[in-house]
């Protein structure tokens, strides 16, 4: 049986496949939420799932801000709206290449719904991460330069900022995916968003997040208004490059 067959059977709920496959293949970004509160115990389970994710060197420097207070949510609503409006005026103005216009229209309608009902969001989770100051000695740097070579070392110097941002993100997003899957598994709706980064300083100030802490997502969570269904993704055969590109 090839991978394609295995995956499609799993998404159809084949009893021989782990239930996780059915969860993954139906984990859509769900932006329409009911206003009913989500019990703290369930939110703790989501954070537990996130914490089970890996981090580089198992450093576990993550922190999660979980907002459930309607007053705080109402304070955040104007910030959320500014970010959504900025997105819809630029990147979000047109359907991404290859995406059906009608499908994109439905997504924008859901984004606008979420924007207009943000104050009623039952819970918002903001994953944060901060690397410690690196401990590198002169001798270590010398060995680093020997291993990478002069050109590689110079290139690393040029991409250091990107490297660090990716490295920190890589310590957070596996946990975020765990959180999203756990939400789906519990019947909760959630969606990963990152547009708060356009006003990250304002979000941090509003939530008292320390200046030197980085935020990586803002994830609204609640009970779904819509139904879950299979995700629409490119076929495996189209994205795989076996042995080399
Ligand atoms: C890195 C990343 C950033 C995203 N940022 C946003 C965002 O800022 N706002 C939003 O509404 N959705 C955001 N999404 C959700 C995607 O739009 C969504 O997963 C994608 O359209 C597929 O939809 P589906 O999961 O419902 O199939 C983001 C997803 C990823 C992986």
Tab-separated table of C-alpha atoms and ligand atoms in Angstrom:
chain	number	residue	atom	x	y	z
A	1	UNK	CA	0.000	0.000	0.000
A	2	UNK	CA	1.461	3.365	-0.928
A	3	UNK	CA	1.456	6.463	1.283
A	4	UNK	CA	-1.367	8.073	-0.652
A	5	UNK	CA	-3.682	5.115	-0.105
A	6	UNK	CA	-2.765	4.918	3.570
A	7	UNK	CA	-3.526	8.593	4.144
A	8	UNK	CA	-6.828	8.608	2.298
A	9	UNK	CA	-7.982	5.533	4.168
A	10	UNK	CA	-6.994	7.172	7.420
A	11	UNK	CA	-8.951	10.306	6.640
A	12	UNK	CA	-11.946	8.116	5.870
A	13	UNK	CA	-11.632	6.762	9.408
A	14	UNK	CA	-10.093	3.348	8.670
A	15	UNK	CA	-10.114	1.375	11.912
A	16	UNK	CA	-6.585	0.051	11.290
A	17	UNK	CA	-5.113	3.587	11.275
A	18	UNK	CA	-4.323	5.597	14.376
A	19	UNK	CA	-7.187	7.927	15.323
A	20	UNK	CA	-4.608	10.708	15.073
A	21	UNK	CA	-4.784	10.482	11.274
A	22	UNK	CA	-8.500	11.192	11.260
A	23	UNK	CA	-7.881	14.135	13.614
A	24	UNK	CA	-5.087	15.554	11.443
A	25	UNK	CA	-6.981	15.208	8.195
A	26	UNK	CA	-10.035	17.063	9.537
A	27	UNK	CA	-8.246	19.781	11.518
A	28	UNK	CA	-9.416	22.896	9.749
A	29	UNK	CA	-8.855	26.465	10.863
A	30	UNK	CA	-12.202	27.089	12.552
A	31	UNK	CA	-12.884	30.812	12.892
A	32	UNK	CA	-16.570	30.842	13.801
A	33	UNK	CA	-16.872	30.180	17.518
A	34	UNK	CA	-19.743	29.950	19.950
A	35	UNK	CA	-19.424	32.490	22.776
A	36	UNK	CA	-19.812	29.815	25.511
A	37	UNK	CA	-16.823	29.563	27.846
A	38	UNK	CA	-14.305	26.727	27.548
A	39	UNK	CA	-13.580	25.088	30.944
A	40	UNK	CA	-10.102	25.843	32.339
A	41	UNK	CA	-9.424	22.098	32.610
A	42	UNK	CA	-9.784	21.731	28.836
A	43	UNK	CA	-7.558	24.754	28.208
A	44	UNK	CA	-4.980	23.186	30.549
A	45	UNK	CA	-5.158	20.015	28.446
A	46	UNK	CA	-4.374	22.092	25.351
A	47	UNK	CA	-1.350	23.631	27.068
A	48	UNK	CA	-0.296	20.158	28.229
A	49	UNK	CA	-0.399	18.980	24.614
A	50	UNK	CA	1.707	21.980	23.584
A	51	UNK	CA	4.237	21.346	26.341
A	52	UNK	CA	4.613	17.746	25.126
A	53	UNK	CA	6.042	19.168	21.911
A	54	UNK	CA	9.793	19.221	21.387
A	55	UNK	CA	12.090	22.207	21.805
A	56	UNK	CA	15.723	22.580	20.768
A	57	UNK	CA	17.984	21.005	23.404
A	58	UNK	CA	14.776	20.355	25.378
A	59	UNK	CA	15.244	23.887	26.718
A	60	UNK	CA	11.468	24.369	27.185
A	61	UNK	CA	11.715	28.141	27.376
A	62	UNK	CA	8.076	28.514	26.366
A	63	UNK	CA	5.380	30.402	28.248
A	64	UNK	CA	1.689	30.485	27.313
A	65	UNK	CA	-0.626	33.430	27.949
A	66	UNK	CA	-4.210	32.184	28.182
A	67	UNK	CA	-6.834	34.925	28.054
A	68	UNK	CA	-10.394	34.042	29.092
A	69	UNK	CA	-11.525	37.255	30.847
A	70	UNK	CA	-14.171	38.910	28.618
A	71	UNK	CA	-12.961	42.359	29.724
A	72	UNK	CA	-9.419	41.628	28.575
A	73	UNK	CA	-10.767	40.124	25.363
A	74	UNK	CA	-12.776	43.296	24.712
A	75	UNK	CA	-9.589	45.354	25.195
A	76	UNK	CA	-7.804	43.166	22.649
A	77	UNK	CA	-10.599	43.330	20.067
A	78	UNK	CA	-9.548	46.708	18.570
A	79	UNK	CA	-5.952	45.457	18.245
A	80	UNK	CA	-7.149	42.290	16.515
A	81	UNK	CA	-9.290	44.376	14.171
A	82	UNK	CA	-6.368	46.623	13.197
A	83	UNK	CA	-4.261	43.573	12.321
A	84	UNK	CA	-7.042	41.899	10.322
A	85	UNK	CA	-7.807	45.112	8.452
A	86	UNK	CA	-4.119	45.616	7.620
A	87	UNK	CA	-3.945	42.036	6.321
A	88	UNK	CA	-7.149	42.257	4.266
A	89	UNK	CA	-5.952	45.515	2.679
A	90	UNK	CA	-2.671	43.936	1.510
A	91	UNK	CA	-1.683	40.234	1.488
A	92	UNK	CA	-5.251	39.137	2.024
A	93	UNK	CA	-6.751	41.278	-0.693
A	94	UNK	CA	-6.502	38.603	-3.383
A	95	UNK	CA	-6.889	34.827	-3.312
A	96	UNK	CA	-3.497	33.077	-3.058
A	97	UNK	CA	-2.235	31.670	-6.383
A	98	UNK	CA	-3.973	28.386	-7.131
A	99	UNK	CA	-6.786	28.924	-4.642
A	100	UNK	CA	-10.351	28.892	-5.832
A	101	UNK	CA	-11.907	32.419	-5.644
A	102	UNK	CA	-15.109	31.121	-4.074
A	103	UNK	CA	-13.198	29.184	-1.405
A	104	UNK	CA	-11.117	32.260	-0.660
A	105	UNK	CA	-14.276	34.357	-0.415
A	106	UNK	CA	-15.604	31.951	2.205
A	107	UNK	CA	-12.362	32.225	4.140
A	108	UNK	CA	-12.450	36.025	4.067
A	109	UNK	CA	-16.069	35.947	5.266
A	110	UNK	CA	-14.974	33.770	8.202
A	111	UNK	CA	-12.045	36.127	8.922
A	112	UNK	CA	-14.453	39.090	8.949
A	113	UNK	CA	-16.863	37.185	11.174
A	114	UNK	CA	-14.055	36.441	13.616
A	115	UNK	CA	-12.943	40.084	13.529
A	116	UNK	CA	-16.454	41.354	14.221
A	117	UNK	CA	-17.077	38.858	17.055
A	118	UNK	CA	-13.588	38.860	18.539
A	119	UNK	CA	-14.704	40.302	21.896
A	120	UNK	CA	-16.881	37.166	22.350
A	121	UNK	CA	-13.939	34.805	21.824
A	122	UNK	CA	-14.013	32.393	24.790
A	123	UNK	CA	-10.229	31.885	24.964
A	124	UNK	CA	-7.114	33.210	23.297
A	125	UNK	CA	-3.760	31.461	23.660
A	126	UNK	CA	-0.502	33.265	22.951
A	127	UNK	CA	2.588	31.033	22.831
A	128	UNK	CA	5.797	32.857	23.774
A	129	UNK	CA	9.444	31.844	23.674
A	130	UNK	CA	12.791	33.363	24.568
A	131	UNK	CA	16.219	31.871	24.018
A	132	UNK	CA	18.697	32.286	26.870
A	133	UNK	CA	21.897	34.248	26.206
A	134	UNK	CA	24.238	31.849	24.370
A	135	UNK	CA	27.309	30.600	26.236
A	136	UNK	CA	30.043	30.406	23.624
A	137	UNK	CA	33.762	30.691	24.355
A	138	UNK	CA	36.582	31.824	22.065
A	139	UNK	CA	37.777	28.251	21.564
A	140	UNK	CA	34.265	27.147	20.624
A	141	UNK	CA	33.996	29.917	18.057
A	142	UNK	CA	37.280	28.819	16.523
A	143	UNK	CA	36.066	25.241	16.177
A	144	UNK	CA	32.757	26.534	14.759
A	145	UNK	CA	34.633	28.495	12.068
A	146	UNK	CA	36.772	25.447	11.266
A	147	UNK	CA	33.673	23.248	10.882
A	148	UNK	CA	31.741	25.662	8.672
A	149	UNK	CA	34.685	27.059	6.717
A	150	UNK	CA	35.288	30.754	6.038
A	151	UNK	CA	32.451	31.077	3.549
A	152	UNK	CA	29.944	29.225	5.707
A	153	UNK	CA	30.893	31.273	8.765
A	154	UNK	CA	30.486	34.545	6.855
A	155	UNK	CA	27.129	33.388	5.488
A	156	UNK	CA	25.951	32.472	8.983
A	157	UNK	CA	26.899	35.974	10.104
A	158	UNK	CA	24.655	37.418	7.402
A	159	UNK	CA	21.655	35.208	8.195
A	160	UNK	CA	22.004	35.167	11.983
A	161	UNK	CA	18.754	37.047	12.561
A	162	UNK	CA	16.767	34.680	10.317
A	163	UNK	CA	18.484	31.671	11.852
A	164	UNK	CA	17.594	32.754	15.398
A	165	UNK	CA	13.990	33.593	14.499
A	166	UNK	CA	13.564	30.210	12.797
A	167	UNK	CA	15.270	28.380	15.648
A	168	UNK	CA	12.979	29.992	18.229
A	169	UNK	CA	9.917	29.388	16.066
A	170	UNK	CA	10.957	25.771	15.650
A	171	UNK	CA	10.844	25.412	19.439
A	172	UNK	CA	7.283	26.725	19.562
A	173	UNK	CA	5.361	25.594	16.493
A	174	UNK	CA	5.553	21.818	17.079
A	175	UNK	CA	3.846	22.501	20.416
A	176	UNK	CA	1.341	24.781	18.695
A	177	UNK	CA	0.469	21.984	16.275
A	178	UNK	CA	0.017	19.614	19.228
A	179	UNK	CA	-2.282	22.185	20.798
A	180	UNK	CA	-4.349	22.531	17.625
A	181	UNK	CA	-4.641	18.749	17.280
A	182	UNK	CA	-5.627	18.413	20.924
A	183	UNK	CA	-8.302	21.064	20.417
A	184	UNK	CA	-9.641	19.172	17.398
A	185	UNK	CA	-9.512	15.924	19.381
A	186	UNK	CA	-11.588	17.504	22.152
A	187	UNK	CA	-14.124	18.853	19.653
A	188	UNK	CA	-12.891	22.430	20.131
A	189	UNK	CA	-12.385	24.931	17.335
A	190	UNK	CA	-9.111	26.832	17.031
A	191	UNK	CA	-6.966	28.530	14.463
A	192	UNK	CA	-3.361	29.563	14.391
A	193	UNK	CA	-2.855	33.220	13.494
A	194	UNK	CA	0.270	35.320	13.335
A	195	UNK	CA	-0.980	38.699	12.160
A	196	UNK	CA	-0.744	40.058	15.713
A	197	UNK	CA	2.999	40.287	14.889
A	198	UNK	CA	2.183	43.431	12.889
A	199	UNK	CA	1.448	45.121	16.245
A	200	UNK	CA	3.410	42.798	18.521
A	201	UNK	CA	4.592	45.592	20.841
A	202	UNK	CA	1.017	46.745	21.432
A	203	UNK	CA	-0.147	43.167	22.120
A	204	UNK	CA	2.706	42.635	24.568
A	205	UNK	CA	1.935	45.910	26.335
A	206	UNK	CA	-1.788	45.057	26.538
A	207	UNK	CA	-1.031	41.651	28.095
A	208	UNK	CA	1.958	42.618	30.248
A	209	UNK	CA	4.267	40.276	28.312
A	210	UNK	CA	7.907	41.183	29.053
A	211	UNK	CA	9.592	43.185	26.299
A	212	UNK	CA	12.327	40.613	25.761
A	213	UNK	CA	9.821	37.749	25.321
A	214	UNK	CA	8.864	36.874	21.742
A	215	UNK	CA	5.308	35.940	20.784
A	216	UNK	CA	4.645	33.424	18.026
A	217	UNK	CA	0.906	33.146	17.514
A	218	UNK	CA	-2.494	34.194	18.775
A	219	UNK	CA	-4.867	31.248	18.816
A	220	UNK	CA	-8.594	31.839	19.364
A	221	UNK	CA	-10.260	28.776	20.919
A	222	UNK	CA	-13.914	27.933	21.486
A	223	UNK	CA	-16.697	25.552	20.577
A	224	UNK	CA	-17.224	25.453	16.812
A	225	UNK	CA	-20.185	27.028	15.076
A	226	UNK	CA	-19.528	25.101	11.870
A	227	UNK	CA	-18.747	21.468	11.122
A	228	UNK	CA	-15.316	19.946	10.783
A	229	UNK	CA	-14.539	18.253	7.498
A	230	UNK	CA	-11.572	17.049	5.457
A	231	UNK	CA	-8.829	19.601	4.831
A	232	UNK	CA	-8.047	20.562	1.237
A	233	UNK	CA	-4.361	19.945	0.541
A	234	UNK	CA	-2.026	19.106	-2.345
A	235	UNK	CA	-1.603	15.366	-3.017
A	236	UNK	CA	1.457	13.708	-1.508
A	237	UNK	CA	2.683	12.566	-4.950
A	238	UNK	CA	2.849	16.199	-6.067
A	239	UNK	CA	4.991	17.454	-3.192
A	240	UNK	CA	7.498	14.620	-2.715
A	241	UNK	CA	10.976	14.677	-4.296
A	242	UNK	CA	12.447	11.244	-3.807
A	243	UNK	CA	16.164	11.135	-2.993
A	244	UNK	CA	16.782	14.538	-4.569
A	245	UNK	CA	14.742	17.490	-5.933
B	1	LIG	C1	2.169	30.068	9.857
B	1	LIG	C2	0.685	30.272	9.746
B	1	LIG	C3	0.163	31.521	9.932
B	1	LIG	C4	-1.200	31.734	9.838
B	1	LIG	N1	-1.680	32.987	10.079
B	1	LIG	C5	-3.000	33.173	10.060
B	1	LIG	C6	-3.521	34.449	10.414
B	1	LIG	O1	-2.794	35.377	10.764
B	1	LIG	N2	-4.854	34.597	10.391
B	1	LIG	C7	-5.711	33.579	10.063
B	1	LIG	O2	-6.928	33.778	10.078
B	1	LIG	N3	-5.238	32.360	9.725
B	1	LIG	C8	-3.916	32.142	9.731
B	1	LIG	N4	-3.417	30.899	9.429
B	1	LIG	C9	-4.354	29.790	9.079
B	1	LIG	C10	-4.324	29.461	7.602
B	1	LIG	O3	-4.927	30.508	6.866
B	1	LIG	C11	-5.071	28.147	7.384
B	1	LIG	O4	-4.472	27.131	8.118
B	1	LIG	C12	-5.054	27.777	5.910
B	1	LIG	O5	-5.784	28.709	5.181
B	1	LIG	C13	-5.645	26.401	5.682
B	1	LIG	O6	-6.968	26.385	6.124
B	1	LIG	P1	-7.554	25.078	6.783
B	1	LIG	O7	-6.595	24.731	7.884
B	1	LIG	O8	-8.911	25.456	7.286
B	1	LIG	O9	-7.612	24.034	5.749
B	1	LIG	C14	-2.062	30.664	9.512
B	1	LIG	C15	-1.519	29.394	9.319
B	1	LIG	C16	-0.169	29.200	9.436
B	1	LIG	C17	0.381	27.802	9.258
